XYZ file of C-alpha atoms in Angstrom:
780
model
C 0.000 0.000 0.000
C 0.913 3.660 -0.322
C 1.781 4.192 3.333
C 4.125 1.224 3.259
C 5.733 2.583 0.108
C 6.110 6.031 1.633
C 7.609 4.505 4.742
C 10.082 2.717 2.514
C 10.879 5.974 0.681
C 11.434 7.682 4.015
C 13.868 5.030 5.101
C 15.875 5.102 1.852
C 15.912 8.908 1.758
C 17.070 8.999 5.343
C 19.856 6.540 4.556
C 21.078 8.635 1.617
C 20.768 11.936 3.448
C 22.050 11.021 6.885
C 24.499 8.187 6.353
C 25.615 8.379 2.753
C 25.511 12.200 2.700
C 24.193 12.173 -0.849
C 20.992 13.391 -2.549
C 18.032 11.107 -2.059
C 17.533 8.683 -4.946
C 13.886 9.528 -5.574
C 12.376 12.473 -7.382
C 13.403 16.038 -6.460
C 11.315 19.051 -7.505
C 13.266 22.174 -8.442
C 11.057 25.218 -7.946
C 11.597 28.050 -10.416
C 9.791 31.369 -10.834
C 10.063 35.099 -11.205
C 11.010 37.133 -8.169
C 8.114 37.329 -5.676
C 6.107 34.712 -7.592
C 5.433 32.755 -4.412
C 8.099 30.027 -4.642
C 8.929 30.058 -0.963
C 5.243 30.085 -0.075
C 4.694 26.929 -2.144
C 7.522 25.221 -0.311
C 6.107 26.280 3.014
C 2.727 24.898 2.083
C 4.301 21.531 1.417
C 6.034 21.725 4.776
C 3.147 23.304 6.701
C 5.625 25.710 8.264
C 7.106 29.148 7.427
C 10.812 28.928 6.729
C 12.003 31.419 4.109
C 11.756 35.184 4.241
C 9.720 36.887 1.488
C 10.001 40.508 2.501
C 10.020 43.048 -0.330
C 13.492 43.671 -1.711
C 14.951 40.588 -0.051
C 13.369 37.378 -1.305
C 15.288 34.126 -1.754
C 18.892 34.955 -2.457
C 20.301 31.415 -2.678
C 18.955 27.922 -3.376
C 17.329 26.166 -0.439
C 17.741 22.413 -0.888
C 15.082 20.873 1.331
C 14.408 17.245 2.135
C 11.073 16.525 3.772
C 11.063 13.283 5.730
C 7.817 11.931 7.089
C 8.501 10.845 10.674
C 5.473 9.765 12.657
C 7.343 10.223 15.928
C 7.972 13.908 15.279
C 4.868 15.771 16.324
C 7.094 18.809 16.696
C 9.241 19.266 13.567
C 13.022 18.901 13.904
C 15.452 20.401 11.379
C 19.061 20.184 10.273
C 20.625 23.156 8.473
C 24.046 23.634 6.937
C 25.728 25.355 3.977
C 29.120 26.534 2.739
C 28.266 30.224 3.123
C 26.034 29.858 6.193
C 27.395 31.382 9.375
C 28.475 28.514 11.642
C 26.504 30.005 14.511
C 23.271 29.350 12.567
C 24.089 25.802 11.399
C 23.328 22.699 13.408
C 21.254 19.574 14.059
C 18.015 19.245 16.045
C 17.000 22.820 15.276
C 13.460 24.067 15.770
C 11.409 25.681 12.998
C 11.844 29.044 14.668
C 15.645 28.702 14.724
C 15.755 27.667 11.066
C 13.435 30.538 10.101
C 15.726 33.022 11.832
C 18.867 31.524 10.282
C 17.472 31.581 6.720
C 16.120 35.105 7.180
C 19.455 36.441 8.417
C 21.373 34.649 5.661
C 19.163 36.177 2.948
C 19.487 39.592 4.562
C 23.260 39.230 4.509
C 23.196 38.443 0.764
C 20.762 41.313 0.137
C 23.118 43.655 1.980
C 25.876 42.560 -0.370
C 23.504 43.027 -3.336
C 24.152 39.576 -4.726
C 22.607 36.197 -5.427
C 24.510 33.046 -4.506
C 24.621 29.630 -6.143
C 25.814 28.089 -2.858
C 22.775 26.213 -1.539
C 21.595 25.936 2.031
C 20.860 22.309 2.926
C 17.748 21.723 5.038
C 16.512 18.383 6.343
C 12.982 18.672 7.736
C 11.444 15.863 9.792
C 7.820 15.998 10.836
C 4.712 13.861 11.142
C 2.612 16.237 9.003
C 4.735 16.184 5.798
C 5.060 13.725 2.995
C 8.389 12.494 1.710
C 9.586 14.854 -0.935
C 12.584 16.901 -1.998
C 12.497 20.517 -3.139
C 15.027 23.048 -4.229
C 13.780 26.600 -3.873
C 15.808 28.789 -6.248
C 16.337 32.569 -6.293
C 13.694 34.470 -8.180
C 14.416 35.561 -11.744
C 14.853 39.333 -12.171
C 14.190 40.930 -15.548
C 13.297 44.415 -14.341
C 16.507 46.445 -14.029
C 14.788 48.638 -11.493
C 14.609 45.656 -9.116
C 18.241 44.671 -9.537
C 20.581 43.196 -12.135
C 19.320 40.747 -14.755
C 20.150 37.322 -13.301
C 18.381 35.106 -15.840
C 21.510 33.427 -17.182
C 22.800 32.759 -13.654
C 19.480 31.158 -12.682
C 19.296 29.170 -15.905
C 22.788 27.812 -15.242
C 21.851 27.006 -11.670
C 18.643 25.260 -12.769
C 20.449 23.210 -15.374
C 22.975 22.110 -12.776
C 20.134 21.081 -10.494
C 18.283 19.246 -13.255
C 21.400 17.330 -14.225
C 21.255 15.654 -10.840
C 19.535 12.266 -10.794
C 15.725 12.309 -10.657
C 15.260 16.097 -10.726
C 12.011 17.566 -12.056
C 11.226 21.223 -12.718
C 8.301 22.886 -10.988
C 7.587 26.268 -12.668
C 5.556 29.007 -11.001
C 3.782 31.363 -13.398
C 1.880 34.532 -12.721
C -1.859 34.792 -13.547
C -1.223 36.717 -16.761
C -1.816 36.134 -20.467
C 0.395 33.471 -21.972
C 2.136 35.886 -24.319
C 3.068 38.271 -21.497
C 4.309 35.607 -19.046
C 8.086 35.922 -19.376
C 8.802 32.820 -17.279
C 7.309 30.700 -20.092
C 10.008 31.772 -22.531
C 12.641 31.274 -19.893
C 11.623 27.663 -19.168
C 10.681 26.578 -22.684
C 13.877 24.481 -22.831
C 12.283 22.093 -20.319
C 9.161 20.280 -21.529
C 8.796 17.962 -18.556
C 7.721 20.474 -15.931
C 4.845 20.826 -13.479
C 3.378 24.324 -13.781
C 1.651 26.163 -10.909
C -0.161 29.444 -11.416
C 0.251 31.121 -8.019
C -1.637 34.119 -6.655
C -4.590 33.101 -8.803
C -6.835 35.104 -6.461
C -5.607 38.166 -8.400
C -7.283 36.732 -11.527
C -10.609 35.742 -10.060
C -12.207 39.151 -10.728
C -11.328 39.008 -14.452
C -12.535 35.431 -14.939
C -16.123 35.535 -13.627
C -17.475 33.434 -16.483
C -16.580 30.053 -17.923
C -15.969 31.485 -21.360
C -13.492 34.077 -20.096
C -11.722 31.466 -18.003
C -11.484 28.998 -20.885
C -10.293 31.712 -23.225
C -7.639 32.798 -20.763
C -6.156 29.280 -20.589
C -6.661 28.380 -24.247
C -3.228 29.500 -25.395
C -1.597 27.754 -22.433
C -3.285 24.484 -23.385
C -2.401 24.914 -27.034
C 1.248 24.960 -25.915
C 0.774 21.851 -23.734
C 0.950 23.835 -20.519
C -1.715 22.916 -17.961
C -1.196 25.034 -14.850
C -2.413 24.122 -11.374
C -4.257 27.065 -9.848
C -2.986 28.048 -6.399
C -4.336 30.547 -3.885
C -2.499 31.201 -0.654
C -3.560 33.716 2.008
C -1.110 36.589 2.476
C -0.457 39.252 5.086
C -1.320 42.851 4.402
C 2.294 43.780 5.165
C 5.438 41.724 5.890
C 7.966 44.378 6.875
C 7.529 43.537 10.541
C 9.635 41.957 13.246
C 10.799 38.435 12.164
C 9.371 36.780 15.262
C 5.963 38.391 14.735
C 6.180 37.633 11.020
C 6.834 33.979 11.767
C 3.797 33.672 14.025
C 1.478 35.439 11.582
C 2.608 33.335 8.620
C 2.344 30.165 10.637
C -1.235 31.031 11.439
C -2.009 31.717 7.758
C -0.445 28.451 6.633
C -2.474 26.419 9.107
C -5.670 27.720 7.494
C -4.425 27.903 3.893
C -6.289 24.806 2.669
C -9.631 26.037 3.983
C -9.080 29.554 2.704
C -8.165 28.296 -0.785
C -11.146 25.921 -0.981
C -13.486 28.723 0.027
C -12.070 31.083 -2.601
C -12.412 28.543 -5.445
C -15.891 27.543 -4.285
C -17.001 31.200 -4.392
C -15.429 31.578 -7.844
C -17.289 28.585 -9.236
C -20.538 29.841 -7.723
C -19.993 33.168 -9.500
C -19.801 31.198 -12.752
C -23.099 29.511 -11.943
C -24.735 32.875 -11.248
C -23.398 34.189 -14.572
C -24.868 31.252 -16.449
C -28.270 32.166 -15.028
C -28.012 35.385 -17.012
C -26.322 33.727 -20.012
C -27.298 30.048 -20.313
C -24.943 29.619 -23.315
C -21.895 30.408 -21.250
C -19.862 27.164 -21.009
C -18.559 25.607 -17.822
C -14.825 25.606 -17.332
C -13.107 22.705 -19.063
C -11.912 19.662 -17.122
C -8.270 20.557 -17.741
C -8.915 23.606 -15.534
C -11.467 22.202 -13.101
C -9.269 19.234 -12.178
C -6.291 21.496 -11.436
C -7.822 23.868 -8.932
C -6.164 24.120 -5.552
C -2.861 23.243 -3.982
C -4.109 19.768 -3.059
C -4.579 18.878 -6.731
C -1.002 19.943 -7.466
C 0.444 18.173 -4.435
C -1.531 15.012 -5.245
C -0.125 15.015 -8.782
C 3.385 15.530 -7.490
C 2.823 12.834 -4.907
C 1.573 10.512 -7.656
C 4.633 11.212 -9.766
C 6.848 10.628 -6.764
C 5.197 7.276 -6.050
C 5.429 6.191 -9.681
C 9.040 7.326 -9.781
C 9.722 5.329 -6.645
C 8.202 2.189 -8.119
C 10.091 2.474 -11.410
C 13.386 3.369 -9.799
C 13.502 0.428 -7.441
C 15.766 -1.681 -9.707
C 18.077 1.302 -10.198
C 18.167 1.996 -6.460
C 18.819 -1.683 -5.797
C 21.822 -1.643 -8.141
C 23.052 1.575 -6.580
C 22.782 0.175 -3.062
C 24.656 -2.959 -4.038
C 27.367 -0.904 -5.687
C 27.608 1.376 -2.647
C 27.734 -1.608 -0.300
C 30.578 -3.159 -2.280
C 32.429 0.160 -2.394
C 32.091 0.818 1.334
C 33.195 -2.687 2.179
C 36.312 -2.131 0.100
C 36.893 1.200 1.822
C 36.409 -0.442 5.222
C 38.933 -3.138 4.325
C 41.329 -0.418 3.197
C 40.936 1.610 6.405
C 41.226 -1.426 8.639
C 44.243 -2.550 6.617
C 45.782 0.894 6.996
C 45.163 0.781 10.722
C 46.976 -2.548 10.943
C 49.903 -1.100 9.016
C 50.413 1.535 11.690
C 51.737 -1.311 13.839
C 55.385 -1.798 12.675
C 55.270 -5.549 13.363
C 52.151 -5.962 11.209
C 53.668 -3.812 8.454
C 56.860 -5.858 8.503
C 54.905 -9.127 8.389
C 52.704 -8.033 5.463
C 55.617 -6.685 3.417
C 57.560 -9.871 4.110
C 54.677 -12.008 2.856
C 54.333 -9.839 -0.241
C 58.064 -10.072 -1.019
C 58.097 -13.849 -0.547
C 55.272 -14.079 -3.056
C 56.969 -11.691 -5.489
C 60.354 -13.394 -5.342
C 58.642 -16.751 -5.795
C 56.939 -15.353 -8.876
C 60.259 -14.072 -10.275
C 61.839 -17.498 -9.773
C 58.850 -19.002 -11.569
C 59.295 -16.612 -14.510
C 62.938 -17.689 -14.816
C 61.990 -21.363 -14.716
C 59.169 -20.758 -17.242
C 55.664 -19.434 -16.574
C 53.121 -19.818 -19.353
C 50.227 -18.571 -17.203
C 51.811 -15.195 -16.440
C 52.964 -14.709 -20.034
C 49.385 -15.233 -21.174
C 47.857 -13.110 -18.430
C 50.245 -10.169 -18.884
C 51.176 -10.201 -22.589
C 52.375 -6.595 -22.396
C 55.142 -7.717 -20.051
C 56.689 -9.867 -22.803
C 59.428 -8.136 -24.797
C 61.237 -8.631 -28.070
C 64.970 -8.031 -28.366
C 64.636 -4.435 -29.553
C 62.474 -3.549 -26.531
C 64.992 -5.166 -24.183
C 67.922 -3.320 -25.729
C 66.067 -0.007 -25.614
C 65.209 -0.570 -21.976
C 68.849 -1.289 -21.164
C 70.082 1.770 -23.066
C 67.530 4.060 -21.403
C 68.437 2.924 -17.895
C 70.873 4.819 -15.710
C 73.001 1.661 -15.597
C 74.088 2.032 -19.243
C 76.281 5.000 -18.314
C 77.504 3.575 -15.005
C 80.877 1.820 -14.905
C 80.633 -1.871 -14.107
C 83.789 -3.222 -12.469
C 87.177 -1.767 -13.339
C 88.174 -3.721 -16.463
C 86.128 -2.112 -19.213
C 85.718 1.615 -20.032
C 82.188 2.859 -20.802
C 83.374 3.797 -24.299
C 84.089 0.132 -25.134
C 80.580 -0.838 -24.030
C 79.189 1.870 -26.327
C 81.143 0.380 -29.221
C 79.578 -2.972 -28.379
C 76.103 -1.400 -28.497
C 77.061 0.061 -31.868
C 77.985 -3.392 -33.197
C 74.577 -4.739 -32.130
C 72.832 -1.760 -33.737
C 74.704 -2.414 -36.986
C 73.665 -6.067 -36.871
C 70.046 -4.963 -36.498
C 70.220 -2.292 -39.195
C 71.950 -4.597 -41.693
C 69.580 -7.501 -40.915
C 72.556 -9.597 -39.832
C 71.070 -10.666 -36.500
C 71.210 -14.507 -36.457
C 67.866 -16.280 -36.554
C 68.726 -18.422 -33.525
C 68.711 -15.243 -31.398
C 64.974 -14.851 -32.216
C 65.091 -11.025 -32.138
C 61.421 -10.564 -33.057
C 60.003 -13.078 -30.597
C 58.476 -11.759 -27.395
C 59.749 -13.612 -24.337
C 59.328 -13.410 -20.580
C 61.661 -14.636 -17.866
C 64.247 -17.366 -18.386
C 63.880 -17.287 -22.151
C 64.946 -13.627 -22.122
C 68.129 -14.622 -20.265
C 68.819 -17.393 -22.767
C 68.362 -15.020 -25.714
C 70.676 -12.452 -24.101
C 73.396 -15.126 -23.843
C 72.923 -16.135 -27.486
C 73.192 -12.457 -28.433
C 76.488 -12.231 -26.515
C 77.959 -15.156 -28.447
C 76.715 -13.849 -31.789
C 78.115 -10.376 -31.121
C 81.484 -11.788 -30.005
C 81.953 -13.089 -33.547
C 81.031 -9.704 -35.032
C 83.316 -7.899 -32.585
C 86.384 -10.002 -33.516
C 89.016 -7.565 -34.831
C 90.615 -7.884 -38.261
C 94.057 -9.396 -37.534
C 95.598 -7.825 -40.623
C 94.913 -4.422 -39.099
C 97.721 -5.296 -36.668
C 100.200 -6.310 -39.366
C 102.327 -3.192 -39.086
C 102.699 -3.656 -35.320
C 103.659 -7.339 -35.207
C 107.403 -6.707 -35.424
C 107.177 -4.346 -32.449
C 105.158 -6.768 -30.378
C 107.987 -8.809 -29.010
C 109.146 -8.424 -25.414
C 111.406 -10.459 -23.202
C 110.650 -13.364 -20.881
C 112.024 -13.121 -17.386
C 110.393 -15.004 -14.551
C 107.129 -15.234 -16.412
C 105.273 -13.541 -19.222
C 105.268 -9.741 -19.109
C 102.364 -7.591 -20.314
C 102.570 -6.437 -23.903
C 104.927 -3.560 -24.529
C 104.327 -2.133 -27.961
C 106.902 0.616 -27.506
C 109.770 -1.649 -26.444
C 110.768 -2.751 -29.961
C 111.784 -6.199 -31.050
C 113.327 -8.504 -28.502
C 117.043 -9.157 -28.703
C 119.360 -11.716 -27.125
C 116.612 -13.202 -24.950
C 118.327 -15.598 -22.586
C 121.432 -15.168 -24.709
C 119.728 -16.485 -27.845
C 119.686 -14.135 -30.783
C 116.376 -14.779 -32.551
C 112.911 -13.235 -32.935
C 110.317 -13.922 -30.222
C 107.313 -14.842 -32.366
C 105.528 -16.346 -29.369
C 105.565 -13.009 -27.600
C 104.007 -11.314 -30.613
C 101.381 -14.055 -30.898
C 100.468 -13.738 -27.231
C 100.033 -9.978 -27.620
C 97.750 -10.489 -30.622
C 95.723 -13.147 -28.775
C 95.380 -10.959 -25.694
C 94.354 -7.890 -27.660
C 91.867 -9.713 -29.891
C 90.307 -11.602 -27.003
C 89.877 -8.572 -24.792
C 88.356 -6.579 -27.631
C 85.851 -9.277 -28.528
C 85.036 -10.547 -25.024
C 85.401 -8.071 -22.157
C 82.983 -5.297 -23.332
C 80.491 -7.980 -24.320
C 80.503 -9.492 -20.839
C 79.777 -6.110 -19.276
C 77.018 -5.364 -21.768
C 75.513 -8.816 -21.276
C 75.426 -8.346 -17.502
C 73.722 -4.955 -17.867
C 71.304 -6.415 -20.419
C 70.394 -9.230 -18.031
C 70.221 -6.801 -15.101
C 67.567 -4.748 -16.901
C 65.654 -7.991 -17.568
C 65.768 -8.868 -13.857
C 64.629 -5.345 -13.030
C 61.628 -5.633 -15.370
C 60.706 -9.007 -13.840
C 60.359 -7.233 -10.492
C 57.749 -4.899 -11.999
C 55.890 -7.850 -13.522
C 55.903 -9.682 -10.193
C 54.579 -6.600 -8.429
C 51.750 -6.303 -10.952
C 51.126 -10.050 -10.774
C 50.889 -10.079 -6.976
C 48.670 -6.982 -6.857
C 46.323 -8.619 -9.378
C 46.124 -12.012 -7.691
C 46.527 -11.131 -4.015
C 44.081 -8.721 -2.352
C 46.444 -8.132 0.583
C 49.213 -6.969 -1.749
C 46.843 -4.694 -3.634
C 45.614 -3.185 -0.366
C 49.147 -2.830 0.980
C 50.292 -0.877 -2.077
C 47.250 1.408 -1.874
C 47.843 2.108 1.806
C 51.599 2.560 1.372
C 52.147 4.685 -1.743
C 55.806 5.109 -0.789
C 56.443 1.356 -0.706
C 56.579 0.659 -4.433
C 59.494 3.029 -5.110
C 61.236 2.018 -1.888
C 61.102 -1.661 -2.878
C 62.173 -0.903 -6.436
C 65.205 1.116 -5.327
C 66.294 -1.545 -2.840
C 65.809 -4.304 -5.421
C 67.824 -2.302 -7.968
C 70.680 -1.963 -5.482
C 70.626 -5.715 -4.920
C 70.732 -6.388 -8.678
C 73.598 -3.923 -9.171
C 75.629 -5.644 -6.454
C 75.103 -8.978 -8.217
C 76.086 -7.397 -11.553
C 79.240 -5.831 -10.106
C 80.286 -9.051 -8.420
C 79.566 -11.082 -11.580
C 81.576 -8.710 -13.769
C 84.619 -8.713 -11.477
C 84.686 -12.487 -10.975
C 83.995 -13.325 -14.616
C 86.757 -11.030 -15.891
C 89.145 -12.347 -13.228
C 88.406 -15.973 -14.107
C 88.905 -15.306 -17.841
C 92.224 -13.475 -17.436
C 94.344 -16.686 -17.361
C 92.931 -17.783 -20.719
C 94.746 -15.023 -22.575
C 97.693 -14.420 -20.237
C 99.617 -17.371 -21.699
C 99.574 -19.714 -24.704
C 98.840 -23.451 -24.670
C 99.368 -25.150 -28.064
C 97.429 -28.225 -26.853
C 94.182 -26.314 -26.573
C 91.401 -28.314 -28.302
C 90.594 -27.096 -31.774
C 94.033 -25.572 -32.401
C 96.103 -27.422 -35.090
C 98.998 -25.127 -36.011
C 100.897 -27.615 -38.187
C 98.201 -27.711 -40.815
C 100.042 -24.840 -42.477
C 103.585 -26.013 -41.681
C 106.699 -25.771 -43.817
C 106.532 -26.234 -47.563
C 108.410 -29.615 -47.554
C 105.898 -31.396 -45.351
C 104.383 -33.228 -48.377
C 107.786 -34.404 -49.677
C 108.025 -38.201 -50.031
C 110.937 -39.874 -48.159
C 112.655 -43.204 -48.901
C 114.468 -45.533 -46.498
C 117.004 -48.275 -47.526
C 115.915 -51.773 -46.586
C 118.213 -54.631 -45.446
C 118.185 -56.121 -48.930
C 119.520 -52.885 -50.377
C 116.246 -51.701 -51.901
C 114.554 -48.341 -51.091
C 111.134 -48.286 -49.479
C 108.906 -45.162 -49.602
C 108.010 -43.836 -46.146
C 105.016 -41.573 -45.243
C 105.403 -37.818 -45.559
C 105.286 -35.526 -42.538
C 101.637 -34.712 -43.295
C 100.754 -38.429 -43.563
C 102.510 -39.172 -40.306
C 100.613 -36.363 -38.580
C 97.255 -37.471 -40.006
C 97.856 -41.107 -39.009
C 98.803 -40.030 -35.532
C 95.620 -37.914 -35.266
C 93.529 -40.883 -36.419
C 95.179 -43.128 -33.814
C 94.426 -40.472 -31.155
C 90.782 -40.186 -32.170
C 90.335 -43.981 -32.300
C 91.892 -44.348 -28.879
C 89.680 -41.545 -27.493
C 86.556 -43.200 -28.888
C 87.695 -46.533 -27.481
C 88.250 -44.989 -24.046
C 84.815 -43.364 -24.090
C 83.199 -46.603 -25.208
C 84.814 -48.378 -22.305
C 82.778 -46.161 -19.966
C 79.533 -47.707 -21.241
C 80.233 -50.381 -18.660
C 81.136 -48.563 -15.489
C 84.789 -49.378 -14.747
C 86.068 -50.308 -11.357
C 87.814 -47.646 -9.358
C 91.286 -49.055 -10.045
C 90.587 -49.338 -13.800
C 89.316 -45.789 -13.982
C 92.397 -44.496 -12.197
C 94.690 -46.422 -14.505
C 92.899 -45.012 -17.527
C 93.325 -41.454 -16.213
C 97.034 -42.113 -15.465
C 97.566 -43.378 -18.994
C 95.957 -40.348 -20.605
C 97.947 -38.000 -18.379
C 101.243 -39.733 -19.340
C 100.355 -39.436 -23.008
C 99.623 -35.726 -22.677
C 102.835 -35.153 -20.757
C 105.032 -37.063 -23.224
C 103.368 -35.843 -26.398
C 105.345 -33.412 -28.497
C 103.659 -30.136 -29.339
C 104.588 -27.775 -32.073
C 103.377 -24.175 -32.016
C 105.276 -21.799 -34.259
C 107.881 -22.793 -36.831
C 111.429 -22.885 -35.522
C 113.021 -21.566 -38.710
C 113.018 -17.766 -38.455
C 114.925 -14.931 -40.034
C 116.941 -12.586 -37.904
C 114.405 -9.816 -38.613
C 110.692 -10.557 -39.087
C 109.688 -10.184 -42.724
C 106.235 -9.802 -44.287
C 105.769 -13.527 -44.966
C 106.605 -14.368 -41.394
C 104.294 -11.640 -40.175
C 101.473 -13.209 -42.182
C 102.333 -16.588 -40.693
C 102.264 -15.206 -37.141
C 98.903 -13.556 -37.791
C 97.552 -16.792 -39.265
C 98.661 -18.815 -36.240
C 97.305 -16.175 -33.850
C 93.928 -16.110 -35.576
C 93.667 -19.914 -35.461
C 94.567 -19.836 -31.800
C 92.028 -17.101 -31.002
C 89.320 -19.045 -32.827
C 90.088 -22.149 -30.773
C 90.400 -20.076 -27.597
C 87.039 -18.350 -28.170
C 85.340 -21.695 -28.580
C 86.743 -22.798 -25.245
C 85.895 -19.481 -23.569
C 82.303 -19.580 -24.825
C 81.934 -23.048 -23.294
C 83.592 -21.816 -20.127
C 81.349 -18.741 -20.064
C 78.291 -20.986 -19.872
C 79.425 -22.036 -16.432
C 80.642 -18.601 -15.353
C 77.496 -16.748 -16.408
C 75.163 -19.369 -14.993
C 77.017 -19.321 -11.678
C 77.843 -15.648 -11.173
C 74.710 -14.138 -12.740
C 71.756 -16.506 -13.106
C 72.198 -18.691 -10.037
C 73.491 -15.781 -7.957
C 70.305 -13.840 -8.737
C 68.027 -16.785 -7.931
C 69.880 -17.390 -4.654
C 69.680 -13.717 -3.760
C 65.944 -13.357 -4.361
C 65.401 -16.337 -2.065
C 66.918 -14.360 0.824
C 65.883 -10.852 -0.286
C 62.543 -10.756 1.653
C 64.213 -11.618 4.952
C 67.113 -9.213 4.386
C 64.759 -6.390 3.398
C 62.461 -6.796 6.396
C 65.420 -7.243 8.765
C 67.368 -4.185 7.658
C 64.636 -1.577 7.285
C 63.293 0.596 10.067
C 59.522 0.318 10.250
C 58.786 3.015 12.784
C 56.984 5.993 11.287
C 56.862 4.644 7.741
C 53.104 5.209 7.879
C 52.122 8.294 9.903
C 49.474 7.778 12.519
C 45.995 8.916 11.559
C 43.787 9.657 14.525
C 40.710 10.001 12.293
C 40.840 6.371 11.157
C 38.709 5.050 14.009
C 36.026 7.643 13.257
C 36.095 6.797 9.553
C 35.904 3.068 10.292
C 32.896 3.534 12.554
C 31.159 5.714 9.959
C 31.728 3.097 7.277
C 30.412 0.340 9.501
C 27.319 2.463 10.137
C 26.840 3.013 6.398
C 27.315 -0.669 5.641
C 24.789 -1.606 8.304
C 22.255 0.859 6.872
C 22.909 -0.317 3.311
C 22.487 -3.977 4.209
C 19.193 -3.244 5.941
C 17.997 -1.039 3.071
C 18.970 -3.660 0.514
C 16.728 -6.121 2.257
C 13.864 -3.581 2.257
C 14.336 -2.736 -1.436
C 14.351 -6.401 -2.421
C 11.189 -7.048 -0.415
C 9.465 -3.998 -1.930
C 10.517 -5.003 -5.432
C 9.006 -8.458 -4.941
C 5.681 -6.837 -3.955
C 5.684 -4.764 -7.133
């Protein structure tokens, strides 16, 4: 029934107004009219109480946003009044009608004294047993007469539009009892076709409309324009420029008898029409469109009907809104309660520790391979160009890593990679255009290092002119290269060229050029990959773990703090890896070992190596013997066959003594084998042919050495970079939470308890209202 529905409306309005501090969800009537058209009087009739001053020259100077709440327990009305421009001494809760009347009067007088109209509304909540649930906004009157003040039509139109843009607003226009063509408010409000129109002060028209024909004619043009005014008569005082207290009492008395007065006036008017028809039987009665709209009750009933229909149709919308609000406030409550917990350093430390354990576990998973994350966060996957750009843009690209390699050499390395990209010479096995995440990025970075090492290998012939000057002398070990020292002479008393010294210098120079900058670049490349994995893990955890998401919201400082600390940890790993990798590689090019696998210097030996030799047999005949090349090839075959045989013997696991004997045998063979490196026949001064030979031997040696170093680097990089990072992230959460000071990281907020209690109150009201809305919707 209607009372039940109105009770429901009251409850929902009260929830929105008092707990949610938002406009009520059901229809709001915005009252608009010319200055002194009776807007405030209409509001007071709805409220059955005088509230707004209407003295000449003052009027309503700001919007009065009023919520009427039917409360059967309030025989004496109780009000709440507040506003941005309202003097604090006038604002408050549990105010009487008299106090509100005085406050509104004084506020309007203040604005009148300043000769201005304000768009800052006063907010009034009015609870009483003799009002129906409704919302009104009484707006300042429109002035078009310059003698009464400045033209404020555009200001009011803007204000009205702002009000009507609010949910569920409806315009209520007050017109004067004048001809349609002369009623300026009509033109002003023609942009709104969904308005309720009230013709106030209709008692001023009664004398001119004593017959049905005159009345019908008067309203004909209104009706032709789809405007059907409600006719309102309200008793007025002869004068209102009296003391506010006396004015309040007099207007209160008039309002209490307004219904009776209005009914009597319209009854007398209709009787005058009947008397006129006695003299002119052809005079028509007033049309139904007029007769049905006489009196304030007819207008209020129509507005009440619209409000009830609006309530019924808006129930689903209100239900959705309440559910959304409930979800939002629960999230806010969780956030506030979470923030309160974080003010305890031990709780903060525990939550950050849990988050970091989860993040570091995710990073380890990415390195091992994580299809789920790659699919869930495709934007986190990167191709080679994106990785290289990220590395180059980082502050690490210009920061010296270790002490072995200048920044300029790393830049040259980046230039080699750029040339490979520009010339489309990037090997396919590097997969430059594939987007990877995690361990596959590390693997690609290593493949890029190996590919670039080949491109970075210097042209040995560029050193041809310096070979003769590359010799040094050997005393107590191999000295560093000394290009300025000139050719060696009488080394150990032997007068001959030191080709080995030159070769070592070439090997050292070529290896350092093609290896050391690449190692530094690789470590920085991988470091930027590790850094990006931290961001992915943070996003991953925030998406999947509500506690992490809440922690980051409550601690806006934490994200950067974690990132900076994680970056420092990565840089320490990078620095350590660079130093140890360079140190472990130094022995590989500090001396020469002709037995290194893959190096076969005699393949380009002296020119007589293919000469056939003959040996005299016991019977006096000559037997052809193998050439030097044949002897070397046969020996190599025997070595390979023996190696294969030894490996095959391991198919059946040998006993300990057999295995030891096998190792002893191979060691004896290596120790007793003869190794040739550079030809022994040399001129007293290095000539061009010999220089070419030295360069050829050096290049072959560097090729073989690089193959061994690349194999060796697999172990070095995996140990010093990859495994070191995985081991470090396993201990990072504990180290981070142990080292940081947690006191004062989140400042104490004394208002949190108040906010938490307010949210709990809102949630309680929303849950109760949701139940009411659902029950009401089922009835409909």
